[in-house]
Every structure is written in C-alpha cells, then in structure tokens.
Short mmCIF file of C-alpha atoms in Angstrom, two decimals:
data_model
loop_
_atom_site.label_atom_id
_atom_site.label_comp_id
_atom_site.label_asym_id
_atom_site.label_seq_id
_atom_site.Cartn_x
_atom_site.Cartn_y
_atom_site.Cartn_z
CA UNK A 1 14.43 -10.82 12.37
CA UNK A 2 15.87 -13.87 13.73
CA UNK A 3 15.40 -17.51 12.78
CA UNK A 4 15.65 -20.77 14.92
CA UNK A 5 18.82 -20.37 15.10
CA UNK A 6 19.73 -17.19 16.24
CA UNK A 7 20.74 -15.77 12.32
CA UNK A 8 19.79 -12.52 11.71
CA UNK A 9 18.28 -11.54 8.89
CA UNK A 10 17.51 -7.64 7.18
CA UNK A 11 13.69 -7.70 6.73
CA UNK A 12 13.31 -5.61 3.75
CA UNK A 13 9.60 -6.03 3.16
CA UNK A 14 7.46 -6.11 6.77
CA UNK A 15 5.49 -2.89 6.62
CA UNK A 16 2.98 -4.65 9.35
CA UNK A 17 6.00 -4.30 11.59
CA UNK A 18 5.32 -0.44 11.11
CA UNK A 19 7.58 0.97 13.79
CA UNK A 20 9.69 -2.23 14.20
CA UNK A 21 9.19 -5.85 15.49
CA UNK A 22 8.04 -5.93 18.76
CA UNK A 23 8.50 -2.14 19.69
CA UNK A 24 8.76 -1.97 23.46
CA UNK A 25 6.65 1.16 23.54
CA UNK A 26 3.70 -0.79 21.53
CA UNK A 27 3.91 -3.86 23.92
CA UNK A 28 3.85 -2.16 26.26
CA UNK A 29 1.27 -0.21 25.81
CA UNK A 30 -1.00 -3.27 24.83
CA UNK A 31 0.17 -5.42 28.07
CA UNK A 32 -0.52 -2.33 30.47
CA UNK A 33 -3.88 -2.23 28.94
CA UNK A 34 -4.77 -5.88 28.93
CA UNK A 35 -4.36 -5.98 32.58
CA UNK A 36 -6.86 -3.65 32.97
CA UNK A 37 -9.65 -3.94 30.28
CA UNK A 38 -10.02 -5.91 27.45
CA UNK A 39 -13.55 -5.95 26.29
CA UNK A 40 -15.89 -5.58 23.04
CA UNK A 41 -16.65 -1.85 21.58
CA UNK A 42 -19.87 -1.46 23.61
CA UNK A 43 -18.61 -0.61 26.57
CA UNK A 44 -17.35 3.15 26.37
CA UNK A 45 -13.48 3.88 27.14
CA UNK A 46 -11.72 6.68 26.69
CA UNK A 47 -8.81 5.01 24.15
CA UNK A 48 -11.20 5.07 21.10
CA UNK A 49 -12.59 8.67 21.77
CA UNK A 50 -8.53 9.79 22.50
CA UNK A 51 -7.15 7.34 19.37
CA UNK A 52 -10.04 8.92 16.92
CA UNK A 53 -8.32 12.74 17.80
CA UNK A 54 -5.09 11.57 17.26
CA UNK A 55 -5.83 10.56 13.84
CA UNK A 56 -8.11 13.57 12.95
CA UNK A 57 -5.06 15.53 13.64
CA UNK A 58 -3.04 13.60 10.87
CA UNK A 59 -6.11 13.80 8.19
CA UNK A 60 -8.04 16.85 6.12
CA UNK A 61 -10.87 18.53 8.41
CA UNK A 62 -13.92 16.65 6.16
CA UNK A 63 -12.87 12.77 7.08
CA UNK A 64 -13.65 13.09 10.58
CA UNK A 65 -16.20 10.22 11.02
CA UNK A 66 -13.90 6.64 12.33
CA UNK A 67 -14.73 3.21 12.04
CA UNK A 68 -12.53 0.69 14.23
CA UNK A 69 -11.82 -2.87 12.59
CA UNK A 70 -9.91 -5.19 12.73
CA UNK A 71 -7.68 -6.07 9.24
CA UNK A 72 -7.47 -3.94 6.51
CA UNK A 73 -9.58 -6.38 4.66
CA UNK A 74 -12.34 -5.84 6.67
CA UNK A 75 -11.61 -1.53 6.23
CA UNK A 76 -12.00 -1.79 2.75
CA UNK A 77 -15.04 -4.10 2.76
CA UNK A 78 -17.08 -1.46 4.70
CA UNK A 79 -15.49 1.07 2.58
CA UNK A 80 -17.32 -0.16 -0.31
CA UNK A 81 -20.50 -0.56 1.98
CA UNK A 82 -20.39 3.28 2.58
CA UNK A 83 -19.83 4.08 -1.11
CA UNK A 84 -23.13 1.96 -1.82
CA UNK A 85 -25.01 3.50 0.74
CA UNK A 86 -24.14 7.02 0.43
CA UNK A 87 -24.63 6.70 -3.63
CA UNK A 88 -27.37 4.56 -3.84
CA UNK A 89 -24.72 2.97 -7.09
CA UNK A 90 -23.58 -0.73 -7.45
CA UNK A 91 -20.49 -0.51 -9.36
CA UNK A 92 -17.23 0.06 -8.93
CA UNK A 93 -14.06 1.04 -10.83
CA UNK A 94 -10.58 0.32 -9.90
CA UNK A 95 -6.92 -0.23 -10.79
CA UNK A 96 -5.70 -3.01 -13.15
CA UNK A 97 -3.24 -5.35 -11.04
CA UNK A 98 -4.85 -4.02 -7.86
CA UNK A 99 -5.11 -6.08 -4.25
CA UNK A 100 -7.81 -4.77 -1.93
CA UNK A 101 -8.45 -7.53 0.36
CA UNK A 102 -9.07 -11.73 0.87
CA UNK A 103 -12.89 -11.29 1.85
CA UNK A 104 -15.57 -12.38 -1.56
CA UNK A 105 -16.17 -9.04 -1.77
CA UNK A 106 -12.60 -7.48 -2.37
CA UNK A 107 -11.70 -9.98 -4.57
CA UNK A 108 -14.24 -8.98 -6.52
CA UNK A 109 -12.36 -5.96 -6.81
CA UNK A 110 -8.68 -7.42 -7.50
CA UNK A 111 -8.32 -7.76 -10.50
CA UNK A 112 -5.01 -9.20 -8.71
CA UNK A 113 -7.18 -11.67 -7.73
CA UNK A 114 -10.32 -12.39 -9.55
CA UNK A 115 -8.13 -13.15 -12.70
CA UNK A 116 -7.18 -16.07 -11.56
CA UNK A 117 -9.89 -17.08 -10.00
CA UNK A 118 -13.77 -16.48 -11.41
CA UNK A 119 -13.45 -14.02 -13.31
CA UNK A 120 -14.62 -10.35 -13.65
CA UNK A 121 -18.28 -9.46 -12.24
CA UNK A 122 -20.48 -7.48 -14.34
CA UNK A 123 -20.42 -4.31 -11.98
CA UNK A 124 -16.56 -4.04 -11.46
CA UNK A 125 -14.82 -1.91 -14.43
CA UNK A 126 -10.72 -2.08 -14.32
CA UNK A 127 -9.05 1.07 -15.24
CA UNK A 128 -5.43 1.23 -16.47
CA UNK A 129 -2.15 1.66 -14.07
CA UNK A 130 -0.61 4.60 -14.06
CA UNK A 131 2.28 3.67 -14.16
CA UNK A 132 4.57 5.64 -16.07
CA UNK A 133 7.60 3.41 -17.01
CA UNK A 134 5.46 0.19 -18.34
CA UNK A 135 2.19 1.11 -19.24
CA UNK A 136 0.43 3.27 -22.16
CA UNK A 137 1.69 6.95 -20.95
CA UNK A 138 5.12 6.94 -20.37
CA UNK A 139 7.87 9.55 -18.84
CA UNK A 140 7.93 10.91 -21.96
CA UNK A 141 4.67 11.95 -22.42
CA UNK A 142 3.43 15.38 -21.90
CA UNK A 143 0.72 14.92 -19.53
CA UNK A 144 0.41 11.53 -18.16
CA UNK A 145 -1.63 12.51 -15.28
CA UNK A 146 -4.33 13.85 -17.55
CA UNK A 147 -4.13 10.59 -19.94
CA UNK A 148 -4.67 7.96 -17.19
CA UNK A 149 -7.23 10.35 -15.78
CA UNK A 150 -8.56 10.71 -19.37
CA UNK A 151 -8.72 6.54 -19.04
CA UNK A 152 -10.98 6.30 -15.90
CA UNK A 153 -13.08 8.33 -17.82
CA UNK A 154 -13.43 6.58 -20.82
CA UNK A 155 -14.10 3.38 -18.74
CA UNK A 156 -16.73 5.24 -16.47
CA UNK A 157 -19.02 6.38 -19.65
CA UNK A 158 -18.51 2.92 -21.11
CA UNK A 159 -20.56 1.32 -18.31
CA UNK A 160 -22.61 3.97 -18.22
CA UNK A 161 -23.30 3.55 -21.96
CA UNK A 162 -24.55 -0.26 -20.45
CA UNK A 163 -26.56 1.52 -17.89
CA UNK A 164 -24.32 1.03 -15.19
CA UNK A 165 -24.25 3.45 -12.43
CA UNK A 166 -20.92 4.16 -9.91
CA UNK A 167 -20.59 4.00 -6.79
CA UNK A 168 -16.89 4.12 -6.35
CA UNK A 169 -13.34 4.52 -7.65
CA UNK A 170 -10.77 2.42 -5.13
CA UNK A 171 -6.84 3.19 -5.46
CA UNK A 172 -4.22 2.11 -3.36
CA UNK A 173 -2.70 5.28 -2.68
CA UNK A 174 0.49 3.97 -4.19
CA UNK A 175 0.08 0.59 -6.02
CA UNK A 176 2.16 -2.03 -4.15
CA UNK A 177 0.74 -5.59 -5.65
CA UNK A 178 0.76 -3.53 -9.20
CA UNK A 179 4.70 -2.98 -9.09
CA UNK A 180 5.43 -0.02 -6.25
CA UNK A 181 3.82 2.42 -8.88
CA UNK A 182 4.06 6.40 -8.56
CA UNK A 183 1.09 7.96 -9.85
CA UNK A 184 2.06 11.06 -11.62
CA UNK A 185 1.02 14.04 -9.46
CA UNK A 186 -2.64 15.69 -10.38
CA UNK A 187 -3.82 11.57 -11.40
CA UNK A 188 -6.24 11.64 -8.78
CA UNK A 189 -8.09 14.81 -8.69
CA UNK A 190 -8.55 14.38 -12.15
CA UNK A 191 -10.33 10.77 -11.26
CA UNK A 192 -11.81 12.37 -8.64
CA UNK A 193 -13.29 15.02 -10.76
CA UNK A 194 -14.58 12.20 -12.76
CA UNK A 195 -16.18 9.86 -10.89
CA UNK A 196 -17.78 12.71 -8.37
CA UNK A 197 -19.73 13.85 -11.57
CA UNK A 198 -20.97 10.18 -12.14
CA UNK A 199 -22.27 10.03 -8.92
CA UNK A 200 -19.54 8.04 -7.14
CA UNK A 201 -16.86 8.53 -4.42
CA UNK A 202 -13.14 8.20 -4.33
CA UNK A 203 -11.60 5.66 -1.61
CA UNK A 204 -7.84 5.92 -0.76
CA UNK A 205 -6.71 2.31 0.14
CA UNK A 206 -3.63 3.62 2.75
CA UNK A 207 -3.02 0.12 4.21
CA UNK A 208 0.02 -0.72 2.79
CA UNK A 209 1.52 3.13 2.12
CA UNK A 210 -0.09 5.22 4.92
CA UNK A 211 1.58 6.14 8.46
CA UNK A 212 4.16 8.45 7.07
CA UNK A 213 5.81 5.64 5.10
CA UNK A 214 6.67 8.43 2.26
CA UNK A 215 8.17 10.59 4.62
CA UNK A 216 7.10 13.98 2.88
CA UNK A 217 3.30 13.40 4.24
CA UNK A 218 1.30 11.53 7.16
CA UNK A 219 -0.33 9.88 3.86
CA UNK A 220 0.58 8.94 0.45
CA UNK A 221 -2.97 10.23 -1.00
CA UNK A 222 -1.24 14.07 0.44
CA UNK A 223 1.41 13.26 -2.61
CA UNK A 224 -1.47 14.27 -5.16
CA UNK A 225 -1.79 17.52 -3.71
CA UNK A 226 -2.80 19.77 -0.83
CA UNK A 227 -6.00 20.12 -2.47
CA UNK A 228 -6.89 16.78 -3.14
CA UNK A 229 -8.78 15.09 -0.31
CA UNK A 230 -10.81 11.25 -0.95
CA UNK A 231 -14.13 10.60 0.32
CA UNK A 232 -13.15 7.80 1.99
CA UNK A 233 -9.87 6.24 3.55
CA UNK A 234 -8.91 2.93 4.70
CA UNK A 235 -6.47 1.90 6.98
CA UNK A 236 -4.70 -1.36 8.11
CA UNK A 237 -1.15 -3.40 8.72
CA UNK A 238 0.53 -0.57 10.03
CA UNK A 239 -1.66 0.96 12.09
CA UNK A 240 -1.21 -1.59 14.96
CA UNK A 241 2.31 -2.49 14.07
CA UNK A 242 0.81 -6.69 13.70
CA UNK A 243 -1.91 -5.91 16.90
CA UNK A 244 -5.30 -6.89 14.30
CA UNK A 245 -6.36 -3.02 13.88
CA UNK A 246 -7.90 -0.91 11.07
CA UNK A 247 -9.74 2.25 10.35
CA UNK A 248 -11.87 3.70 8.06
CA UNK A 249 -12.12 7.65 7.72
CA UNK A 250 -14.66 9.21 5.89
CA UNK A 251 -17.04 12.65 5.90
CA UNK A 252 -19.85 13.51 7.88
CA UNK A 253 -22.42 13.14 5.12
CA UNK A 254 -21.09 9.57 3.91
CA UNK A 255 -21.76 8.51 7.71
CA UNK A 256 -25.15 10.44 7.77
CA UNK A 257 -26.08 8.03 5.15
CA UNK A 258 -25.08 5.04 6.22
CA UNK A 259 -26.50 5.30 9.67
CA UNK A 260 -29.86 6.73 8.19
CA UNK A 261 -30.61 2.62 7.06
CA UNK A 262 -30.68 1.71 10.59
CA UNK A 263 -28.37 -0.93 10.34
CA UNK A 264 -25.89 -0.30 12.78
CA UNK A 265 -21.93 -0.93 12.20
CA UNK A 266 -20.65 -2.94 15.37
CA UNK A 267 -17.35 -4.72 15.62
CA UNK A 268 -16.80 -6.57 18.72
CA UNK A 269 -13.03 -6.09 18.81
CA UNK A 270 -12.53 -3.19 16.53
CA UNK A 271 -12.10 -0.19 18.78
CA UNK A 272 -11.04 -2.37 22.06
CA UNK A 273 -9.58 -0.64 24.25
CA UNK A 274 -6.11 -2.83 23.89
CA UNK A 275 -6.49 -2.05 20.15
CA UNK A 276 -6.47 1.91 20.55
CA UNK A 277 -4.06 1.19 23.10
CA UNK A 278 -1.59 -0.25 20.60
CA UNK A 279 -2.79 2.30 18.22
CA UNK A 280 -1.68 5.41 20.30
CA UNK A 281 1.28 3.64 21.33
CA UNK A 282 2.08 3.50 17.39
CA UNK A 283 1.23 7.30 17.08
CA UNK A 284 3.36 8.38 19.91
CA UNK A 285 6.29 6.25 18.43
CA UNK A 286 6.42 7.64 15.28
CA UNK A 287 6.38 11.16 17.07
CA UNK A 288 8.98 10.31 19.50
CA UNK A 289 11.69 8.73 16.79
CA UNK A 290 10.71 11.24 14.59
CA UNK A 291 9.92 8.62 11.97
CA UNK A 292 8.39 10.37 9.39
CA UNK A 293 12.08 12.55 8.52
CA UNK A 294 13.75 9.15 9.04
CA UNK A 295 12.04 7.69 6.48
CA UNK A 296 12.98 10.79 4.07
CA UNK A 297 16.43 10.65 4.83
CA UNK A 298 16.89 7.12 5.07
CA UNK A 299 14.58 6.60 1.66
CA UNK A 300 16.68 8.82 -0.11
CA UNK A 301 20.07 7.48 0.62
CA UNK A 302 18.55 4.33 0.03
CA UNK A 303 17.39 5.50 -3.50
CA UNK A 304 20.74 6.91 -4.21
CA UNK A 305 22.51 4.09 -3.94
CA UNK A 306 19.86 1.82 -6.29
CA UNK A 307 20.30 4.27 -8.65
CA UNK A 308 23.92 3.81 -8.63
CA UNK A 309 23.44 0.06 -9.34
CA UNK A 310 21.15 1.11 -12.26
CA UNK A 311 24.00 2.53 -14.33
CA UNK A 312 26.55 -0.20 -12.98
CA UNK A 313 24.51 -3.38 -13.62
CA UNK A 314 21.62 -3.43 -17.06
CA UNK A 315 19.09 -5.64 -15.33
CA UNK A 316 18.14 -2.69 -13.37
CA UNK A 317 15.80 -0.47 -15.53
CA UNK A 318 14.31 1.59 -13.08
CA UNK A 319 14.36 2.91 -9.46
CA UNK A 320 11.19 4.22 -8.14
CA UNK A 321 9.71 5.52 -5.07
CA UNK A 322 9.02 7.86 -2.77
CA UNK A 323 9.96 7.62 1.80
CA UNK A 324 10.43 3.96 2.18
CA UNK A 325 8.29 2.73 -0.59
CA UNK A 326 10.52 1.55 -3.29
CA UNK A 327 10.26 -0.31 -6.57
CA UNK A 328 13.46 -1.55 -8.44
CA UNK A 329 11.79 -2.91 -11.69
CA UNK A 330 14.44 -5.62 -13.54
CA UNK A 331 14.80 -5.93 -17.10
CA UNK A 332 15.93 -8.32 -19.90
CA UNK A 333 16.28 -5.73 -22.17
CA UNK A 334 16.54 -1.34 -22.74
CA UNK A 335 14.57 -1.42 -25.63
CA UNK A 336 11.37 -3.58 -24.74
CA UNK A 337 11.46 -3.61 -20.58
CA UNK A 338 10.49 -7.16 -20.64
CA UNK A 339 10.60 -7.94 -17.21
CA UNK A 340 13.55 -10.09 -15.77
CA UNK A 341 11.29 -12.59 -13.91
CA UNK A 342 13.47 -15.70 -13.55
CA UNK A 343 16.19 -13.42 -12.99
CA UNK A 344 14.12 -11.51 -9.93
CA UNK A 345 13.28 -15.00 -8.58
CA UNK A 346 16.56 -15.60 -8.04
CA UNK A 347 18.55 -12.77 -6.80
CA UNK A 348 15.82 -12.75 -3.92
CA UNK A 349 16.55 -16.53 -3.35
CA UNK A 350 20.53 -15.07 -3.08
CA UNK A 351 19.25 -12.87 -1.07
CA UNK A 352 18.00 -14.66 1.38
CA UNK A 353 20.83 -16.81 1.66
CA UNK A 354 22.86 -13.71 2.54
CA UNK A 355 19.91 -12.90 5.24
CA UNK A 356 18.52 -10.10 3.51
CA UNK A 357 14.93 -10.71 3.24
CA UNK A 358 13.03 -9.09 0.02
CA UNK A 359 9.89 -9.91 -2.15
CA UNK A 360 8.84 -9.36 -5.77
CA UNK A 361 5.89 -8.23 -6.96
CA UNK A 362 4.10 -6.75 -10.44
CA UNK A 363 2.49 -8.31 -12.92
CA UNK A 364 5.95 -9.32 -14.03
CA UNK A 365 6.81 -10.53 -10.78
CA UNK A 366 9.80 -8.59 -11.83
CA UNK A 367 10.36 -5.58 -9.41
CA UNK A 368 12.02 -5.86 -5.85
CA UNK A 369 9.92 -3.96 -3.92
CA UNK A 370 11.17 -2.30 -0.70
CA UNK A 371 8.60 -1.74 2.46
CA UNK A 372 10.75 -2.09 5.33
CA UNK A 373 9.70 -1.38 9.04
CA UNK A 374 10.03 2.71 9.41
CA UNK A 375 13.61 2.50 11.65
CA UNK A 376 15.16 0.47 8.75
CA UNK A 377 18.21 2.24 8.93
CA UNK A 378 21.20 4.42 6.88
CA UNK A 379 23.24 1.07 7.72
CA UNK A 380 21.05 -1.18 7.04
CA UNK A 381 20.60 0.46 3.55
CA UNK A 382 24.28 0.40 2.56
CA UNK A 383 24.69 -3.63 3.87
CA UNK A 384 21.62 -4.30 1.77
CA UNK A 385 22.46 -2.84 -1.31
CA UNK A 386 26.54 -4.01 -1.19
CA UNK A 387 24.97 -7.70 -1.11
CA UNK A 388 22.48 -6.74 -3.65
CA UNK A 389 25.37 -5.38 -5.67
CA UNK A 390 27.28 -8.53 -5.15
CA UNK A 391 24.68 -10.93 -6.33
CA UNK A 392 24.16 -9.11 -9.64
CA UNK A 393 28.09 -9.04 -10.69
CA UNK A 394 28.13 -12.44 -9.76
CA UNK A 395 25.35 -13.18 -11.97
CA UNK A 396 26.64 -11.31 -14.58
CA UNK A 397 29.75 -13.02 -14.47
CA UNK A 398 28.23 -16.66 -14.18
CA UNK A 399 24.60 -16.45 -15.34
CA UNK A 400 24.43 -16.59 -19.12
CA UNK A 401 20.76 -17.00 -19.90
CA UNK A 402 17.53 -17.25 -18.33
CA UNK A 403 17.83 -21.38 -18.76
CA UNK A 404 20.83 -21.49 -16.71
CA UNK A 405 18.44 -19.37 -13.90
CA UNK A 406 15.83 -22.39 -13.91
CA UNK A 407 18.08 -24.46 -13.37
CA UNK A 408 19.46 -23.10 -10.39
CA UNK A 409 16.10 -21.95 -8.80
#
C-alpha cells in the first residue's frame, strides 16, 4: 500500500484484499462486466448459476444450496435466520470474545461486542475459547478438544435446564477478534455432536479465514477433519477481494425449510452479475497463482522465523497459526502470560513508522495478528520480521517498564 506520498508500506493485516490490492484480473473482470450488465438479482445471468458451481466444487457435497449478499454481516445475519427456521429454536450459543457482524442482530451474538454495549440477551449462551495457550485447557492437557467440547455442553443443558431451546452454535472457523486461536483438532465435531442432539445446527463463520487462507484446505472448518462438515457456512471480505460480496452455503433440507414460510430471500445486489463477476475472477486467481501452496510455503517460513524471535526476545510467548493466519501472543511474564498490552500498542506504532502495517487483537489486545493479502510474499516475510526483530531489541535495550511505554505512546 501506498500513502499520499508515494511511501510504501507492508500491509500485514488486509485479508479483504484477498488476492492483492487491486488485482488486475479482478478489475478487470468487474469493469468488462459493468459495461455490459449491471442489474439487481431478478433478472437471470449466467455468472450466479456459473459462480454457485465454482464454489460447490470447493465445499462437501451436502452445502449445495447459495445465497448471494452483500457483506459478511449480512451472511451471518441470514445464517441465523436459517438456523431459526429450519429448528423452529430461538437461542443461540457461541464463542466467548467472538465478532460476527455490526447489524443488531450479530451483536447480539458478540460477546466482542455486546459487552460493551447492552449487555447479554436472555437467548444467547457464550461458551469458552478454545484456546489452548490462555484459557482453561491448556497444551498440556490430555484432551483439550474433548474438554472445550465437554464446555459447550455443559452450557447447552444449562439453558435447557431454563427451558431454553437451540437453534444454533456459531464459530469462526478460526477465532480472529478472540486472539488468532487454533482450535484443537476433533473441537468441532464434538460441538457438533452436541448441539445436533439439542436440536440445533452448527454455522462455520469463514469470512475472515476461508478462501484457502490456511493453505492445507479451501476452508479452515476442513482443519477439524475430513469428516466434519457444518450445517451452514458463511462467507465474506475475501470473497470479492473489497467488491461488497458474500455467501451463505448450506444443505438442501435447511433451504427446504426456509423457503416452505413463503417469505422469499431477495437481495437486490447480492448475486449481480458484476458481483459473480468479481467472484470468479477471485476463483480463477487463486487457481492461476496457485495461492493456496503459496500460502503454505510462505506461512511456514513466515512461522519459522517468529519462532526464532520467540527464543531470542521473552515478550514473545507464543507463535500460532496455521497458512497465513498467524497469532504472535506477547507477554509480561513465563509464568502468568499476562498479556504485554502497552507493550503490543507500541511495537505496532514502531511498526508503522517503519511502514510495516500490523494490528492487535484478543481480549488482551496483546497478540499481533497476521492476515495478509494471499501473495504476501517469502520477501516480504523476512523484511517484516528483521524490523519486527529490530523494534523488540531496541525496546529491550531502552524500554524499562510498562510506564516508560505510556509515555511514549
């Protein structure tokens, strides 16, 4: 990215960007079809019919009903409207720390959010983060999958216990707002088992992860298992590459239901032809550039050399992450991981004065988190983390306590 004045800066964060700023292929593609058609989702084209095979191809056979939107706010709002529908439940359980969306109704569901705000509704029931370096099940336990499974569980029969019924469990595939969290493999088909036997659905939120951003799989829910496939998925950000488009993918018998009301789904601009335009464009890029390996390769490396900084500098207590999805959680101390908030604050502030741009996020606001655009680079890695390194010796040398870091911020 550049600024006003021609600087360049490494954008370390901009997974909207999915296949890079301004990717000639995608404007392309979306100026080509603007010049021909640009219209609401009544009129039939062939784009939405050719864009919903395309993704089919990248999902499990059983979601093959799609919904075209426009934000991923908007893909998890309907999400929840199909859960209802389908179960005939009210209530829904999610992540602590999660972020599903700006509309009244996703906030609802952020705890992220709602905190802060009014407060948590009566039908919404927060479930711990599995997160496996801060929370209650740890690297060293046995089984932590089963435990925070074990934990949606308990919270599930305590609102039934108040005569609550479920309608869904929503999960961001892999936690971003929460601290770029790994679930521990087997987490959610033990949910899953869970909250199918009270009646509800599972829904992947794959805005901010999906799009082969973990390099191994098309989507991070695929992480879990071969085996394990969500009743619902949502889609957003990356999907257009910053065009507004989103998708929800879900099974034929979730759709049967929600049609059978009568109440119709119509978005005037979800589906437009421009916006499966830009969406095949964004397929047939990450094909082409083989983006998917890239982000393997160029995740790992990347992950490589954090860990290095890990054993050179304390602060760093733990690299996480999977493709290009990467936490680096900063500590005050070994013994009690109490996040290094100040000190985050300001080695992204240093960061961005050596035009590298990167964002913090957890309930700490504590761990760097890295979602760069998919070509982010092997070279772009190593300039990133030498200035990274920098900053932290120089801290080390300079910055005694975390007064001295207020003042300077």
């Amino acid at each position: 990215m550049y600024d006003e004045q021609g600087a360049e800066y490494i954008d370390c964060i901009n997974n909207v960007a999915h296949v890079g700023h301004c990717h000639p292929l995608v404007v392309r593609a979306a100026h080509e079809q603007n010049q021909v058609l640009n219209t609401n989702s009544r009129y039939l084209h062939d784009n939405i019919v050719d864009y919903a095979q395309r993704l089919s191809e990248t999902l499990p056979e059983p979601l093959c009903v799609f919904y075209f939107l426009n934000s991923g706010s908007e893909a998890n709002d309907l999400a929840l409207r199909l859960a209802r529908h389908y179960t005939g439940h009210q209530d829904v359980v999610v992540l602590d720390h999660a972020y599903h969306g700006h509309l009244s109704s996703l906030i609802d569901i952020s705890p992220y959010k709602f905190r802060n705000l009014d407060g948590q509704k009566e039908w919404v029931h927060v479930a711990p983060l599995p997160d496996t370096y801060r929370g209650p099940y740890r690297e060293d336990h046995p089984n932590p999958a089963v435990a925070y499974a074990n934990e949606v569980k308990r919270v599930v029969s305590s609102a039934q216990e108040k005569g609550r019924k479920i309608a869904a469990f929503f999960a961001e595939s892999l936690p971003s707002v929460g601290g770029q969290i790994i679930p521990p493999a087997g987490y959610f088909s033990q949910v899953a088992e869970h909250i199918h036997k009270a009646g509800g659905v599972f829904v992947a939120d794959e805005i901010q992860v999906g799009f082969g951003r973990v390099g191994k799989h098309f989507w991070a829910f695929q992480l879990q298992g071969k085996d394990f496939v969500p009743d619902i998925v949502t889609m957003g950000k990356s999907i257009g590459n910053g065009h507004p488009v989103a998708c929800v993918a879900t099974t034929q018998p979730v759709a049967r239901a929600f049609e059978a009301t009568g109440v119709e789904y119509f978005n005037t601009f979800g589906g437009s032809p421009v916006s499966c335009a830009v969406g095949l464009a964004v397929l047939n890029v990450l094909e082409k550039e083989q983006l998917q390996a890239h982000a393997t390769s160029v995740g790992s490396f990347l992950m490589e050399l954090l860990r290095q900084q890990k054993i050179k500098h304390p602060i760093v207590g733990d690299v996480r992450g999977v493709g290009l999805f990467i936490g680096v959680d900063l500590i005050k101390d070994e013994a009690t991981r109490t996040p290094a908030t100040e000190e985050a604050a300001y080695l992204v502030s240093r960061l961005k004065e050596n035009y590298v741009l990167l964002s913090t996020d957890g309930p700490g606001r504590n761990i760097l988190k890295f979602k760069p655009p998919m070509c982010f680079s092997l070279d772009n890695a190593r300039q990133v983390v030498a200035k990274l390194d920098a900053i932290l010796t120089d801290m080390e040398e300079k910055v005694q306590s975390c007064e001295t870091l207020r003042l300077q911020l």
